[in-house]
Coordinates of C-alpha atoms in Angstrom, one line a residue:
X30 CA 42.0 -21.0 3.1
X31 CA 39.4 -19.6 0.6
X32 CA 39.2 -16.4 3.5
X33 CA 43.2 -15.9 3.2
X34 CA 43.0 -15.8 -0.1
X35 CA 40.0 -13.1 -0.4
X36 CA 42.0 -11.1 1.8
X37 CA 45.2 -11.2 -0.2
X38 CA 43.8 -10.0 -3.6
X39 CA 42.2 -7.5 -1.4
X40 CA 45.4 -6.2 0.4
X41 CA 47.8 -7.0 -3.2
X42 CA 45.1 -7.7 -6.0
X43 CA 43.9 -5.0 -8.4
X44 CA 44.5 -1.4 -6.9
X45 CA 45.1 -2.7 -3.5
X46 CA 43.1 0.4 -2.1
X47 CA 40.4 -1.0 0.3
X48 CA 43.2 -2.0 2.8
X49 CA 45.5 0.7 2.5
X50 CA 46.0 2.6 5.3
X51 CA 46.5 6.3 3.5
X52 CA 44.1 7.6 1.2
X53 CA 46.3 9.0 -1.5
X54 CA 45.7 11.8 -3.7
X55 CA 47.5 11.3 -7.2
X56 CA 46.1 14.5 -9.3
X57 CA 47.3 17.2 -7.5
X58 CA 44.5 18.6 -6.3
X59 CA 44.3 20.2 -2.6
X60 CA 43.2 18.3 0.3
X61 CA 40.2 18.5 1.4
X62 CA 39.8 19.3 5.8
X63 CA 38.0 17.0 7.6
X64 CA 34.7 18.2 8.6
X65 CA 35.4 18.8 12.8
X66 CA 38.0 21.4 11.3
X67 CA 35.8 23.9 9.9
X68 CA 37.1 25.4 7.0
X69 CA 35.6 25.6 3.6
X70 CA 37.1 25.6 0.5
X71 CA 37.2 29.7 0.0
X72 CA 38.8 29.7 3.1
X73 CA 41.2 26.4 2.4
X74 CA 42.4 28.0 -1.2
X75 CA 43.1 31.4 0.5
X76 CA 47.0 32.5 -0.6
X77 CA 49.7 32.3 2.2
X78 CA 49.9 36.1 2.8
X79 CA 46.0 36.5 3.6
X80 CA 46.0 33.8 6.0
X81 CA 48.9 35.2 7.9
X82 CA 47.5 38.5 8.1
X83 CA 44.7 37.5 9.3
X84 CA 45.9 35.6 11.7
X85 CA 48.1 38.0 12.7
X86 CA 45.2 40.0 13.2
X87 CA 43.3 38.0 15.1
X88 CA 42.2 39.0 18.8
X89 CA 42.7 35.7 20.4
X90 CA 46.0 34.2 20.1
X91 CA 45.3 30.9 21.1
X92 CA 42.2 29.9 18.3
X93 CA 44.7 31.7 15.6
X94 CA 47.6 29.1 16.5
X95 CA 44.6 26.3 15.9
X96 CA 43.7 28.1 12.5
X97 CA 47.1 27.9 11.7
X98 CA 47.9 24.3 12.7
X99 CA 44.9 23.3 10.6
X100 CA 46.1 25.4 7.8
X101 CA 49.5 23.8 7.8
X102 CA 48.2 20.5 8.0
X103 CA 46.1 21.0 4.8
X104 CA 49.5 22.0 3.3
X105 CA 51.3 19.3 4.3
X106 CA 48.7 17.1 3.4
X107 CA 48.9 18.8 -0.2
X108 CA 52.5 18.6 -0.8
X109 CA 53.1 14.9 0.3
X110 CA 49.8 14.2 -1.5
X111 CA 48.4 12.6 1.4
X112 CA 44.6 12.9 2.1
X113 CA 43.0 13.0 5.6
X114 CA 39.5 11.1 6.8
X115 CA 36.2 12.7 7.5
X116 CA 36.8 12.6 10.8
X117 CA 40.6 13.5 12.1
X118 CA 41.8 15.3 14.6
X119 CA 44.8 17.1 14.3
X120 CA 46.7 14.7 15.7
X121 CA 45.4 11.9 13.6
X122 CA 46.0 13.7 10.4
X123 CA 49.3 14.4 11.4
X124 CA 50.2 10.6 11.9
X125 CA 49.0 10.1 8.7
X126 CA 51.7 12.3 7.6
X127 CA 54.7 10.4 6.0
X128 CA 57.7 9.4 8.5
X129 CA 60.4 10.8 6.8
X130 CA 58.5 13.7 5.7
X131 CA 61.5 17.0 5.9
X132 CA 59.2 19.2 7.7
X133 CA 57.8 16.8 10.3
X134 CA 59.8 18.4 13.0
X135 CA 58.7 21.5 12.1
X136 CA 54.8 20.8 12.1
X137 CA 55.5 18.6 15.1
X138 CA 56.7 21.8 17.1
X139 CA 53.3 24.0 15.5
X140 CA 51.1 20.9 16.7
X141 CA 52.6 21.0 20.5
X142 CA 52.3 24.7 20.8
X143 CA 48.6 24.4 19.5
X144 CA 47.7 21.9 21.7
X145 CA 49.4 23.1 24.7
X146 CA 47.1 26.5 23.8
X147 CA 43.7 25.4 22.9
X148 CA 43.8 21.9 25.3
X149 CA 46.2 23.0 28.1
X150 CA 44.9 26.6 28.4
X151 CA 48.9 27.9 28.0
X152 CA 49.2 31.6 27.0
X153 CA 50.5 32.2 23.7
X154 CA 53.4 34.7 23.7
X155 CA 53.7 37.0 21.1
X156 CA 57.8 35.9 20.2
X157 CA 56.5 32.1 20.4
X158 CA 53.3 33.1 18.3
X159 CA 55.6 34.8 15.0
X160 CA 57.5 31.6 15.3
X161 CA 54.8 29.5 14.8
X162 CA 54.0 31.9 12.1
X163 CA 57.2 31.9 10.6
X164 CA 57.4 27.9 10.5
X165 CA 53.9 27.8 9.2
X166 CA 54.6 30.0 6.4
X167 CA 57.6 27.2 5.2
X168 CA 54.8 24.8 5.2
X169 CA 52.3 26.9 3.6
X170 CA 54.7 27.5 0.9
X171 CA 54.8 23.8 0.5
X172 CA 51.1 23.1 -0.1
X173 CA 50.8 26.5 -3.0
X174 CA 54.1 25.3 -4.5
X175 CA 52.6 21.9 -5.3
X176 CA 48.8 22.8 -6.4
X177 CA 49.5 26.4 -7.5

């Protein structure tokens, strides 16, 4: 009984934090990439317009669509002010991402054509790598829009 009870204040009682299941980020400040991801905070707080150009000019087609996807990711995280562990993988910090989130889809499609690239050795063609682009810049929009 006494263990039921310790477990209800901690899932309800006080903040309710050390059960929850997404870290939340409540002051607007941008997300921080999980450490397997390797991008530093210069490189996390560089302006939409910079990162496409340079991944636009980027040799290999296939890590720039992984850039990208990580990129996005930290945006989305930003804008529904959702924060990723230490230790996810693309795919985890995506399902961290909320439900119902608009642009789900959209990062959904950017997540499969990274995968399919970096995992599944699939060629990235130039039309399918400006679309990725071009959906990555809505995102990326997103994440300045909400911390800049």
């Amino acid at each position: 009984m006494l263990l039921a009870l310790l477990l209800l204040f901690l899932r309800f009682g006080g903040t309710g934090t050390l059960l929850s299941r997404t870290p939340k980020d409540k002051d607007g400040k941008t997300i921080d990439a999980p450490e397997s991801w390797k991008i530093d905070a210069d490189e996390a707080a560089t302006d939409q317009q910079s990162l496409l150009a340079q991944l636009r000019a980027m040799p290999d087609r296939r890590a720039a669509l992984v850039r990208l996807l990580r990129h996005v990711l930290l945006a989305a995280g930003t804008a529904c002010e959702t924060r990723f562990a230490r230790s996810d993988t693309e795919r985890e910090a995506f399902a961290r991402l909320p439900g119902d989130w608009k642009y789900r889809g959209t990062l959904a499609d950017i997540l499969k054509a990274a995968e399919l690239a970096h995992y599944g050795g699939r060629e990235v063609s130039d039309d399918g790598f400006e679309e990725a682009l071009s959906q990555g810049a809505t995102i990326l929009r997103l994440g300045e829009m909400r911390h800049g």
